[in-house]
Coordinates of C-alpha atoms and ligand atoms in Angstrom, one line a residue:
M1 CA -1.4 39.3 7.6
I2 CA -4.7 40.2 9.2
D3 CA -5.8 43.9 8.9
K4 CA -6.3 44.6 12.6
T5 CA -7.8 48.1 12.1
K6 CA -11.1 46.5 11.0
Y7 CA -13.9 45.5 13.3
G8 CA -14.2 41.8 13.5
W9 CA -10.5 40.9 12.5
W10 CA -10.4 38.6 15.5
R11 CA -12.8 36.2 13.8
S12 CA -9.9 35.0 11.7
A13 CA -7.4 35.0 14.5
V14 CA -5.9 32.6 17.0
F15 CA -4.7 33.8 20.4
Y16 CA -2.2 32.4 22.8
Q17 CA -2.4 32.9 26.6
I18 CA 0.7 33.6 28.5
Y19 CA 0.8 33.2 32.3
P20 CA 3.8 35.5 32.9
K21 CA 4.9 34.1 36.2
S22 CA 5.5 30.7 34.5
F23 CA 6.5 31.5 31.0
Q24 CA 10.2 32.5 30.8
D25 CA 12.5 34.0 33.5
S26 CA 15.3 36.2 32.2
D27 CA 17.1 37.2 35.4
G28 CA 17.3 34.0 37.5
D29 CA 14.9 35.1 40.3
G30 CA 12.7 32.1 39.6
V31 CA 9.8 34.2 38.3
G32 CA 8.9 34.7 34.7
D33 CA 9.2 38.2 33.4
I34 CA 8.5 40.5 30.4
P35 CA 12.0 40.4 29.0
G36 CA 11.6 36.6 29.1
I37 CA 8.4 36.9 27.0
I38 CA 10.1 39.2 24.5
S39 CA 12.8 36.5 24.1
R40 CA 10.2 34.0 23.1
L41 CA 8.3 36.1 20.6
D42 CA 10.0 34.4 17.6
Y43 CA 8.7 31.1 18.9
L44 CA 5.2 32.5 19.0
E45 CA 5.5 33.9 15.6
G46 CA 6.6 30.5 14.3
L47 CA 3.5 29.0 15.8
G48 CA 1.5 31.5 13.9
V49 CA -0.6 33.2 16.6
D50 CA -2.1 36.6 16.0
G51 CA -2.2 37.8 19.6
V52 CA -1.1 37.0 23.1
W53 CA -3.4 37.4 26.1
L54 CA -1.1 38.2 29.1
S55 CA -2.5 37.3 32.5
P56 CA -2.1 40.4 34.7
V57 CA 1.4 42.0 34.8
F58 CA 0.3 45.0 36.9
A59 CA 1.7 46.0 40.3
S60 CA 0.3 43.5 42.8
P61 CA 1.1 41.9 46.1
Q62 CA 0.4 38.6 44.3
A63 CA -2.1 37.1 46.7
D64 CA -3.8 35.7 43.6
N65 CA -0.9 35.9 41.2
G66 CA -1.7 39.3 39.9
Y67 CA -5.5 39.1 39.9
D68 CA -5.1 41.4 42.9
I69 CA -4.0 44.7 41.5
S70 CA -2.5 47.5 43.5
D71 CA -1.7 49.8 40.6
Y72 CA -3.4 49.5 37.2
R73 CA -0.9 51.8 35.6
G74 CA 2.3 50.1 37.0
I75 CA 4.1 46.9 36.2
W76 CA 5.0 44.4 39.0
P77 CA 8.7 45.0 39.5
L78 CA 9.6 41.3 39.3
Y79 CA 8.0 41.3 35.8
G80 CA 10.0 44.4 34.7
T81 CA 9.3 48.0 34.0
M82 CA 7.0 50.1 31.9
E83 CA 9.8 50.4 29.3
D84 CA 9.9 46.6 29.1
M85 CA 6.1 46.6 28.6
D86 CA 6.4 49.2 25.8
R87 CA 9.1 47.1 24.2
L88 CA 7.0 44.0 24.4
I89 CA 4.1 45.7 22.7
S90 CA 6.2 47.0 19.9
E91 CA 8.3 43.9 19.4
A92 CA 5.2 41.8 19.3
K93 CA 3.5 44.1 16.8
K94 CA 6.5 43.8 14.5
R95 CA 5.8 40.1 14.4
G96 CA 2.1 40.5 13.7
I97 CA 1.2 39.7 17.3
S98 CA -1.2 41.9 19.3
V99 CA -0.9 42.3 23.0
I100 CA -4.1 41.7 24.9
M101 CA -4.1 42.7 28.6
D102 CA -6.1 41.2 31.4
L103 CA -8.4 43.7 33.0
V104 CA -9.4 42.9 36.6
L105 CA -12.3 45.4 37.0
N106 CA -14.4 43.6 39.5
H107 CA -12.0 44.0 42.5
T108 CA -8.6 45.5 43.4
S109 CA -6.0 44.4 45.9
D110 CA -6.6 45.6 49.5
E111 CA -3.2 47.3 49.0
H112 CA -4.6 49.5 46.2
P113 CA -4.4 53.2 47.3
W114 CA -8.2 53.4 46.8
F115 CA -8.8 50.8 49.4
R116 CA -6.2 52.2 51.7
E117 CA -8.1 55.5 51.5
A118 CA -11.4 53.8 51.9
L119 CA -10.3 52.3 55.2
K120 CA -9.7 55.7 56.6
G121 CA -13.4 56.4 57.3
R122 CA -16.9 56.4 56.0
E123 CA -16.5 60.1 54.9
N124 CA -13.4 59.4 52.8
P125 CA -14.2 60.0 49.1
F126 CA -12.8 56.6 48.3
H127 CA -14.9 54.7 50.8
D128 CA -17.8 54.3 48.4
Y129 CA -15.4 52.8 45.7
Y130 CA -16.0 49.5 47.5
V131 CA -19.0 47.6 48.8
W132 CA -19.6 48.1 52.5
R133 CA -22.4 47.1 54.9
D134 CA -22.8 47.8 58.6
G135 CA -22.5 45.0 61.1
S136 CA -21.1 43.7 64.3
P137 CA -18.1 41.4 64.5
D138 CA -20.0 38.1 64.7
C139 CA -22.9 39.0 62.5
P140 CA -22.0 39.4 58.8
P141 CA -24.7 41.0 56.6
N142 CA -25.6 37.6 55.1
D143 CA -24.2 34.1 54.5
M144 CA -22.6 34.6 51.1
R145 CA -19.5 32.6 50.5
A146 CA -16.3 33.7 48.7
C147 CA -15.2 31.8 45.7
F148 CA -11.9 30.9 47.4
G149 CA -13.6 29.7 50.7
G150 CA -14.9 31.4 53.8
S151 CA -17.4 34.3 54.1
A152 CA -17.6 36.9 51.4
W153 CA -17.7 39.5 54.1
E154 CA -14.7 40.8 56.0
Y155 CA -15.1 42.9 59.1
V156 CA -13.1 46.1 59.6
P157 CA -13.4 46.9 63.4
A158 CA -12.3 50.5 63.0
L159 CA -15.2 51.2 60.7
G160 CA -17.7 48.8 62.3
Q161 CA -18.4 47.7 58.7
Y162 CA -17.9 44.7 56.5
Y163 CA -16.5 44.9 53.0
F164 CA -17.6 42.5 50.3
H165 CA -15.2 40.2 48.4
Q166 CA -16.2 37.6 45.9
F167 CA -12.7 36.1 45.8
A168 CA -9.9 36.2 48.4
V169 CA -10.0 38.5 51.5
K170 CA -7.3 40.5 49.8
Q171 CA -9.5 41.2 46.8
P172 CA -12.2 43.7 47.9
D173 CA -15.0 44.2 45.3
L174 CA -15.3 47.5 43.5
N175 CA -18.6 49.3 43.7
W176 CA -19.7 49.7 40.1
D177 CA -22.8 51.6 41.1
N178 CA -20.5 54.5 41.8
P179 CA -20.0 56.4 38.5
R180 CA -16.6 57.7 39.7
V181 CA -15.3 54.1 39.9
R182 CA -16.5 53.4 36.4
R183 CA -14.9 56.5 35.0
E184 CA -11.5 55.8 36.7
L185 CA -11.5 52.4 35.1
Y186 CA -12.3 53.8 31.6
D187 CA -9.5 56.3 31.9
M188 CA -7.1 53.5 32.9
I189 CA -8.2 51.5 29.9
R190 CA -7.6 54.4 27.5
F191 CA -4.1 54.8 29.1
W192 CA -3.3 51.2 27.9
V193 CA -4.9 51.7 24.5
A194 CA -2.7 54.8 24.0
R195 CA 0.4 52.6 24.7
G196 CA -0.5 50.3 21.9
V197 CA -2.5 47.5 23.6
E198 CA -4.8 46.0 21.0
G199 CA -7.3 44.2 23.2
F200 CA -8.5 43.1 26.6
R201 CA -9.6 40.0 28.4
L202 CA -12.1 41.1 31.1
D203 CA -11.8 39.1 34.3
V204 CA -15.2 37.9 35.8
I205 CA -16.9 40.7 34.0
D206 CA -20.3 39.1 34.6
S207 CA -19.9 39.9 38.3
V208 CA -19.4 43.6 38.3
A209 CA -23.1 44.5 38.7
K210 CA -23.4 42.7 42.0
E211 CA -26.2 43.2 44.4
P212 CA -25.0 41.4 47.6
D213 CA -28.2 42.3 49.6
R214 CA -30.1 40.1 47.2
K215 CA -27.2 37.7 47.0
I216 CA -26.7 38.5 43.4
T217 CA -23.1 38.3 42.0
A218 CA -23.2 37.3 38.3
R219 CA -25.8 38.7 35.9
G220 CA -27.0 41.6 38.1
P221 CA -29.9 43.7 36.7
R222 CA -27.6 46.5 35.6
L223 CA -24.9 44.3 34.0
H224 CA -25.6 45.0 30.4
E225 CA -26.1 48.7 31.0
Y226 CA -22.6 48.8 32.5
I227 CA -21.1 46.7 29.7
R228 CA -22.5 48.9 27.0
E229 CA -21.2 52.0 28.8
L230 CA -17.8 50.4 29.2
S231 CA -17.8 49.5 25.5
R232 CA -18.8 53.0 24.4
E233 CA -16.5 54.9 26.8
A234 CA -13.4 52.8 26.8
F235 CA -13.3 50.5 23.7
C236 CA -13.8 53.2 21.1
E237 CA -11.3 52.0 18.6
P238 CA -13.0 49.6 16.1
G239 CA -10.0 47.2 16.0
L240 CA -9.9 46.4 19.8
V241 CA -10.6 42.8 20.6
T242 CA -12.5 42.3 23.9
V243 CA -13.2 38.9 25.5
G244 CA -15.2 38.7 28.7
E245 CA -14.8 35.9 31.2
A246 CA -18.4 34.9 32.0
W247 CA -18.9 31.7 34.0
S248 CA -22.6 32.5 34.1
A249 CA -23.1 32.8 30.4
D250 CA -25.5 30.6 28.5
V251 CA -26.2 30.8 24.8
E252 CA -28.9 33.5 25.0
E253 CA -26.8 35.6 27.3
A254 CA -23.7 35.2 25.1
K255 CA -25.6 36.5 22.1
R256 CA -26.0 39.8 23.9
W257 CA -22.4 39.9 25.0
S258 CA -21.1 39.2 21.5
A259 CA -23.8 40.9 19.4
P260 CA -22.4 41.5 15.9
D261 CA -23.3 45.2 16.2
G262 CA -20.3 45.5 18.6
S263 CA -22.4 47.2 21.4
E264 CA -20.9 45.0 24.1
L265 CA -17.8 42.8 23.6
S266 CA -16.2 40.8 20.8
M267 CA -16.8 37.5 22.6
V268 CA -17.0 35.8 25.9
F269 CA -15.4 32.8 27.5
Q270 CA -18.2 30.5 28.6
F271 CA -17.5 27.5 30.8
E272 CA -20.5 25.2 30.3
H273 CA -18.3 22.5 28.7
V274 CA -15.6 22.6 31.4
C275 CA -18.2 22.2 34.1
L276 CA -19.6 18.9 32.8
D277 CA -17.2 16.6 34.6
Q278 CA -17.8 17.8 38.1
R279 CA -20.5 17.3 40.7
G280 CA -21.3 20.6 42.5
E281 CA -17.8 21.8 43.5
K282 CA -15.0 21.5 41.0
W283 CA -13.0 19.3 43.4
D284 CA -15.6 16.5 43.2
T285 CA -14.9 15.1 39.8
L286 CA -17.1 13.0 37.5
P287 CA -16.1 11.1 34.4
L288 CA -16.9 13.1 31.2
D289 CA -20.0 12.1 29.3
L290 CA -19.0 12.6 25.7
V291 CA -22.6 12.7 24.5
E292 CA -23.2 15.6 26.9
L293 CA -20.1 17.4 25.7
K294 CA -21.1 17.1 22.1
R295 CA -24.6 18.4 22.9
C296 CA -23.1 21.3 24.7
F297 CA -20.8 22.3 21.8
E298 CA -23.6 21.8 19.3
R299 CA -25.8 24.2 21.3
W300 CA -23.1 26.9 21.3
Q301 CA -22.1 26.4 17.7
K302 CA -25.6 26.6 16.4
G303 CA -26.8 29.2 18.8
L304 CA -24.1 31.8 18.1
H305 CA -23.8 31.2 14.3
G306 CA -24.5 34.6 12.7
R307 CA -25.8 36.0 16.0
G308 CA -22.7 36.3 18.1
W309 CA -19.2 34.8 18.3
N310 CA -17.7 31.9 20.2
S311 CA -14.4 31.8 21.9
L312 CA -12.9 28.3 21.8
F313 CA -10.7 26.9 24.6
L314 CA -10.0 23.8 26.6
D315 CA -7.2 25.1 28.8
N316 CA -6.4 28.2 30.7
H317 CA -4.6 29.2 33.9
D318 CA -7.5 28.2 36.1
L319 CA -8.1 24.7 34.6
P320 CA -6.3 21.4 34.7
R321 CA -4.3 20.4 31.6
I322 CA -6.7 19.1 29.0
V323 CA -4.5 16.1 27.9
S324 CA -4.6 14.9 31.5
R325 CA -8.3 15.8 31.9
W326 CA -10.0 14.5 28.8
G327 CA -7.2 12.9 26.9
D328 CA -4.7 10.2 27.9
D329 CA -1.5 11.6 29.3
G330 CA 0.2 8.2 29.3
K331 CA 0.4 5.9 26.3
Y332 CA -1.6 8.2 23.9
R333 CA -0.4 11.6 25.1
V334 CA 0.6 12.8 21.7
E335 CA -2.3 11.3 19.8
S336 CA -4.9 12.5 22.3
A337 CA -3.5 16.0 22.6
K338 CA -3.8 16.3 18.8
C339 CA -7.2 14.8 18.7
L340 CA -8.6 17.3 21.3
A341 CA -6.9 20.1 19.4
A342 CA -8.6 19.2 16.1
M343 CA -11.9 18.8 17.9
L344 CA -11.7 22.3 19.2
H345 CA -10.0 24.2 16.3
G346 CA -12.4 22.8 13.7
M347 CA -15.3 24.7 15.2
E348 CA -16.5 28.2 14.6
G349 CA -15.0 30.8 16.9
T350 CA -11.7 32.2 18.0
P351 CA -9.4 29.6 19.5
Y352 CA -7.2 30.3 22.5
I353 CA -4.2 28.2 23.2
F354 CA -2.8 28.2 26.8
Q355 CA 1.0 28.1 27.1
G356 CA 2.3 24.5 27.0
E357 CA -1.0 23.1 25.5
E358 CA 0.8 23.3 22.1
I359 CA 3.4 20.8 23.3
G360 CA 0.9 18.6 25.2
M361 CA 2.0 19.6 28.7
T362 CA 0.3 17.5 31.5
N363 CA -1.0 18.0 35.0
A364 CA 1.6 18.3 37.8
P365 CA 2.1 15.6 40.4
L366 CA 2.6 18.0 43.3
E367 CA 2.4 17.0 47.0
L368 CA -0.1 18.8 49.3
D369 CA 2.6 21.1 50.7
G370 CA 3.8 22.0 47.2
Y371 CA 0.7 24.0 46.1
E372 CA 0.9 27.7 45.8
D373 CA -2.6 28.7 44.5
V374 CA -4.8 30.4 47.0
E375 CA -7.8 28.5 45.9
T376 CA -6.1 25.2 46.4
V377 CA -4.4 26.1 49.6
N378 CA -7.8 27.2 51.1
M379 CA -9.5 24.0 49.8
I380 CA -6.8 21.8 51.5
A381 CA -7.3 23.6 54.8
E382 CA -11.1 23.5 54.6
R383 CA -11.2 19.8 53.7
R384 CA -8.7 18.9 56.4
A385 CA -10.8 20.7 58.9
A386 CA -13.9 18.9 57.6
G387 CA -12.2 15.5 58.1
Y388 CA -11.6 14.5 54.5
A389 CA -9.0 11.8 54.1
E390 CA -5.6 13.1 53.0
A391 CA -5.5 10.8 50.0
D392 CA -8.9 12.2 48.7
I393 CA -7.7 15.8 49.2
L394 CA -4.6 15.0 47.2
A395 CA -6.6 13.3 44.5
S396 CA -8.8 16.4 44.1
A397 CA -5.8 18.8 44.0
R398 CA -4.0 16.7 41.5
A399 CA -7.0 16.5 39.3
R400 CA -8.2 20.0 39.6
S401 CA -5.8 22.5 41.1
R402 CA -5.1 25.6 39.1
D403 CA -1.4 24.9 39.8
N404 CA -1.6 22.1 37.2
A405 CA -1.7 24.7 34.5
R406 CA 0.8 27.0 36.3
T407 CA 4.0 24.9 36.5
P408 CA 6.8 26.5 34.4
M409 CA 6.8 26.3 30.7
Q410 CA 9.0 23.5 29.5
W411 CA 11.4 24.9 26.9
D412 CA 14.1 22.3 26.8
D413 CA 15.7 19.4 28.8
S414 CA 18.3 21.5 30.7
P415 CA 17.8 22.0 34.5
N416 CA 14.4 23.6 35.3
A417 CA 13.3 23.0 31.7
G418 CA 15.1 26.2 30.5
F419 CA 12.6 28.3 32.4
T420 CA 15.0 29.8 34.9
S421 CA 18.6 29.6 36.1
G422 CA 17.4 30.1 39.7
T423 CA 14.8 28.3 41.8
P424 CA 11.4 28.3 40.1
W425 CA 8.6 29.8 42.2
L426 CA 6.5 26.6 41.5
A427 CA 8.1 23.2 40.8
V428 CA 8.8 22.3 37.2
N429 CA 7.0 19.1 36.1
G430 CA 9.5 16.3 36.1
N431 CA 8.4 15.1 32.6
Y432 CA 10.2 18.1 31.0
R433 CA 13.1 16.0 29.8
E434 CA 10.7 14.3 27.4
I435 CA 8.0 17.1 27.0
N436 CA 9.6 20.3 25.9
V437 CA 9.6 22.9 23.1
R438 CA 13.1 22.0 21.8
A439 CA 12.1 18.4 21.3
A440 CA 8.8 19.4 19.8
L441 CA 10.3 21.7 17.3
A442 CA 12.7 19.0 16.1
D443 CA 10.0 16.4 15.6
P444 CA 7.8 16.9 12.6
D445 CA 5.1 14.7 14.2
S446 CA 5.0 16.6 17.5
V447 CA 1.9 18.1 19.0
Y448 CA 3.5 21.5 18.3
H449 CA 3.6 21.0 14.6
F450 CA 0.1 19.8 14.6
Y451 CA -1.1 23.0 16.2
R452 CA 1.0 25.0 13.8
R453 CA -0.8 23.3 10.9
L454 CA -4.2 23.8 12.5
I455 CA -3.5 27.5 12.8
A456 CA -2.4 27.8 9.3
L457 CA -5.4 25.9 8.0
R458 CA -7.8 28.1 9.9
K459 CA -6.3 31.1 8.2
S460 CA -6.3 29.8 4.7
L461 CA -9.8 28.2 4.5
P462 CA -12.9 30.3 5.0
V463 CA -15.0 27.2 6.0
F464 CA -13.3 27.3 9.4
R465 CA -14.6 30.8 10.0
E466 CA -17.9 30.7 8.2
G467 CA -19.2 27.2 7.8
T468 CA -22.4 26.0 9.5
F469 CA -22.0 23.2 12.1
T470 CA -23.7 19.9 12.0
L471 CA -23.1 17.2 14.6
L472 CA -22.9 13.7 13.3
A473 CA -23.8 10.6 15.3
P474 CA -24.8 12.5 18.4
E475 CA -25.3 9.4 20.5
D476 CA -21.9 7.9 19.8
R477 CA -20.1 7.7 23.2
E478 CA -16.6 7.6 21.8
I479 CA -16.5 9.6 18.5
F480 CA -17.0 13.3 18.1
A481 CA -17.7 13.9 14.5
Y482 CA -19.0 17.0 12.8
R483 CA -19.1 18.8 9.5
R484 CA -18.8 22.4 8.6
D485 CA -20.3 23.6 5.4
T486 CA -20.4 26.7 3.2
E487 CA -22.0 26.7 -0.2
R488 CA -18.7 25.8 -1.9
E489 CA -16.6 24.1 0.8
H490 CA -17.1 21.3 3.2
L491 CA -15.1 20.2 6.1
L492 CA -15.4 16.9 8.0
V493 CA -13.8 16.5 11.5
L494 CA -13.5 13.0 12.9
C495 CA -12.2 12.6 16.5
N496 CA -12.1 9.2 18.2
L497 CA -11.9 10.3 21.8
S498 CA -11.2 6.8 23.1
G499 CA -8.5 4.3 23.3
N500 CA -10.5 1.8 21.2
A501 CA -10.2 1.2 17.5
R502 CA -13.6 2.2 16.0
S503 CA -15.2 2.1 12.6
F504 CA -17.1 5.2 11.5
P505 CA -19.1 5.7 8.3
I506 CA -17.7 8.5 6.2
P507 CA -20.5 10.6 4.7
P508 CA -20.7 9.9 0.9
D509 CA -19.8 13.4 -0.2
F510 CA -16.4 13.0 1.6
E511 CA -15.5 9.8 -0.3
G512 CA -12.1 10.5 -1.8
A513 CA -12.0 14.0 -0.2
E514 CA -8.7 15.8 0.4
R515 CA -7.1 14.9 3.8
L516 CA -6.1 18.2 5.4
L517 CA -4.7 16.8 8.6
G518 CA -4.5 13.7 10.7
N519 CA -2.5 12.3 13.6
Y520 CA -1.8 8.8 12.1
P521 CA -0.5 7.8 8.8
E522 CA -3.3 7.6 6.3
G523 CA -5.4 4.5 7.0
G524 CA -8.5 2.6 6.1
P525 CA -12.1 2.8 7.5
V526 CA -11.1 2.2 11.1
L527 CA -10.3 5.1 13.4
R528 CA -7.4 4.1 15.6
P529 CA -7.1 5.0 19.3
W530 CA -7.4 8.8 19.6
E531 CA -7.2 9.2 15.9
T532 CA -8.4 12.4 14.3
R533 CA -8.9 13.2 10.6
M534 CA -9.9 16.4 8.9
L535 CA -11.2 16.1 5.4
R536 CA -12.1 18.8 2.9
A537 CA -14.4 18.5 -0.1
G538 CA -15.4 21.3 -2.6
E539 CA -13.7 24.4 -3.8
A540 CA -12.0 27.0 -1.6
T541 CA -13.7 30.4 -2.1
Ligands
TEU601 O1 -11.5 33.6 37.6 C1 -12.8 33.6 38.0 C2 -13.3 32.5 38.6 O2 -14.5 32.4 38.8 C3 -12.3 31.5 39.1 O3 -12.0 31.8 40.4 C4 -12.8 30.1 39.0 O4 -14.0 30.0 39.7 C5 -11.8 29.2 39.6 O5 -10.6 29.6 39.1 C6 -12.1 27.8 39.1 O6 -11.1 27.1 39.6 C7 -10.8 34.8 37.4 C8 -9.3 34.5 37.1 O7 -9.3 33.8 35.9 C9 -8.7 33.8 38.2 O8 -7.4 33.4 38.0 C10 -8.8 34.7 39.4 O9 -8.3 34.1 40.5 C11 -10.2 35.2 39.7 O10 -10.9 35.6 38.5 C12 -10.2 36.4 40.6 O11 -9.7 37.5 39.9

């Protein structure tokens, strides 16, 4: 087992993201909950993960499924109680699983007591916890847009002022330039560390140093000063793992965020790779150019080697399901899910698996009136108003809505996939009779068992953690092949990301090498549709 008191333990770890609302309901109200998560810890232990990142479980009116927090020190009653949370932390720890909580520090809910106070008047001590500008009803301070549509400014007539919100109207931005705000947040973080939480994911952390007058949201001038202070004041324990969500990060920026001296964070989620198949807005999709994707990963792998640390992910609660996005969720669902997994997990960094990815869950075929996500609902309204055809709006939502990732976890083939005995808050994907955990556990060739082996390999072979990365055949439009090398150990990862059979020359030093993993029976020189192979040469250290 990993020694989690040591700085850097997370370099050998694999994490699993839980979206609590959709993971496991224990009381039949149709909403997942903490006792439900506890009941599935044995499953996660069996998979072999070292930690779970919980999307927010704090008290919240749920305008953005918990990313709108009304009490950072309370649990949303539908998820359970503080006692349940304490039990989850200790039960997880018994199984070698750390609990990583999701910190939403950029904004609160408009129902947070701080904001309610702030609304009482300009002289109220909490007023300056948020970002206000004077204005008149029809003249916002500027034309900045919110991420979920509409203006980023909301007028409060009683104050004659606008407040700034990068996300939904119900998510007012906190004013990080006020030192009292920062101190409140640090205290709150220490509260959770004292309860046994072993790490944090930091929501849109690159946006906290905003300067709306200059239309700056991400990467404001004081950003790294604030992050270093946060790290010093709140993340004092050497064993804490911290991962910042940073849509704006490029390689140079990520080196600062994840500097090996630990002055900022352990690592960041960067999103360059998942933005390659869109044109401007995420709703306007483009086919993925595999050559671009390979270049992108190569840049990150080489750039951060020895100078920072990568996080590795293809799926999360904001992204469509990867097997539907870059794989083939029809004929080659199983093969392509494994192939994409091998592509990702062979690289240097800390992998994150999003619930259901490990059984190859697919996008959800919802109808336009079935979407719950605030971002999708707003997009549908905006595009209808702008005169888009219904069929085009539906195609965008089905390809890109965040609800694709949020349909309930598919545990078995009983009604509602074993997620709830009640009515699920979001429809279960109808393919649960075929794609579910029970079936995956029983089938040695399932996507689940492939993930389990990948996780075990990463832990047993140092080359996964330490090896240099070399991209092979960079211009090949179907095959993603790379090698990882330490002085004594060599790893070759071959991924045919296409439905065509393809030959590929094996580098001579891998002739006769040990096959660690594959998604087809051992075969000759031709890579079959969506075939992946991992080969190892040399001595393990
Ligand atoms: O996401 C940040 C973010 O930028 C997303 O809104 C992203 O642009 C969008 O999801 C792409 O579809 C974080 C959380 O992960 C997300 O769930 C929250 O809604 C958001 O912050 C606000 O807290």
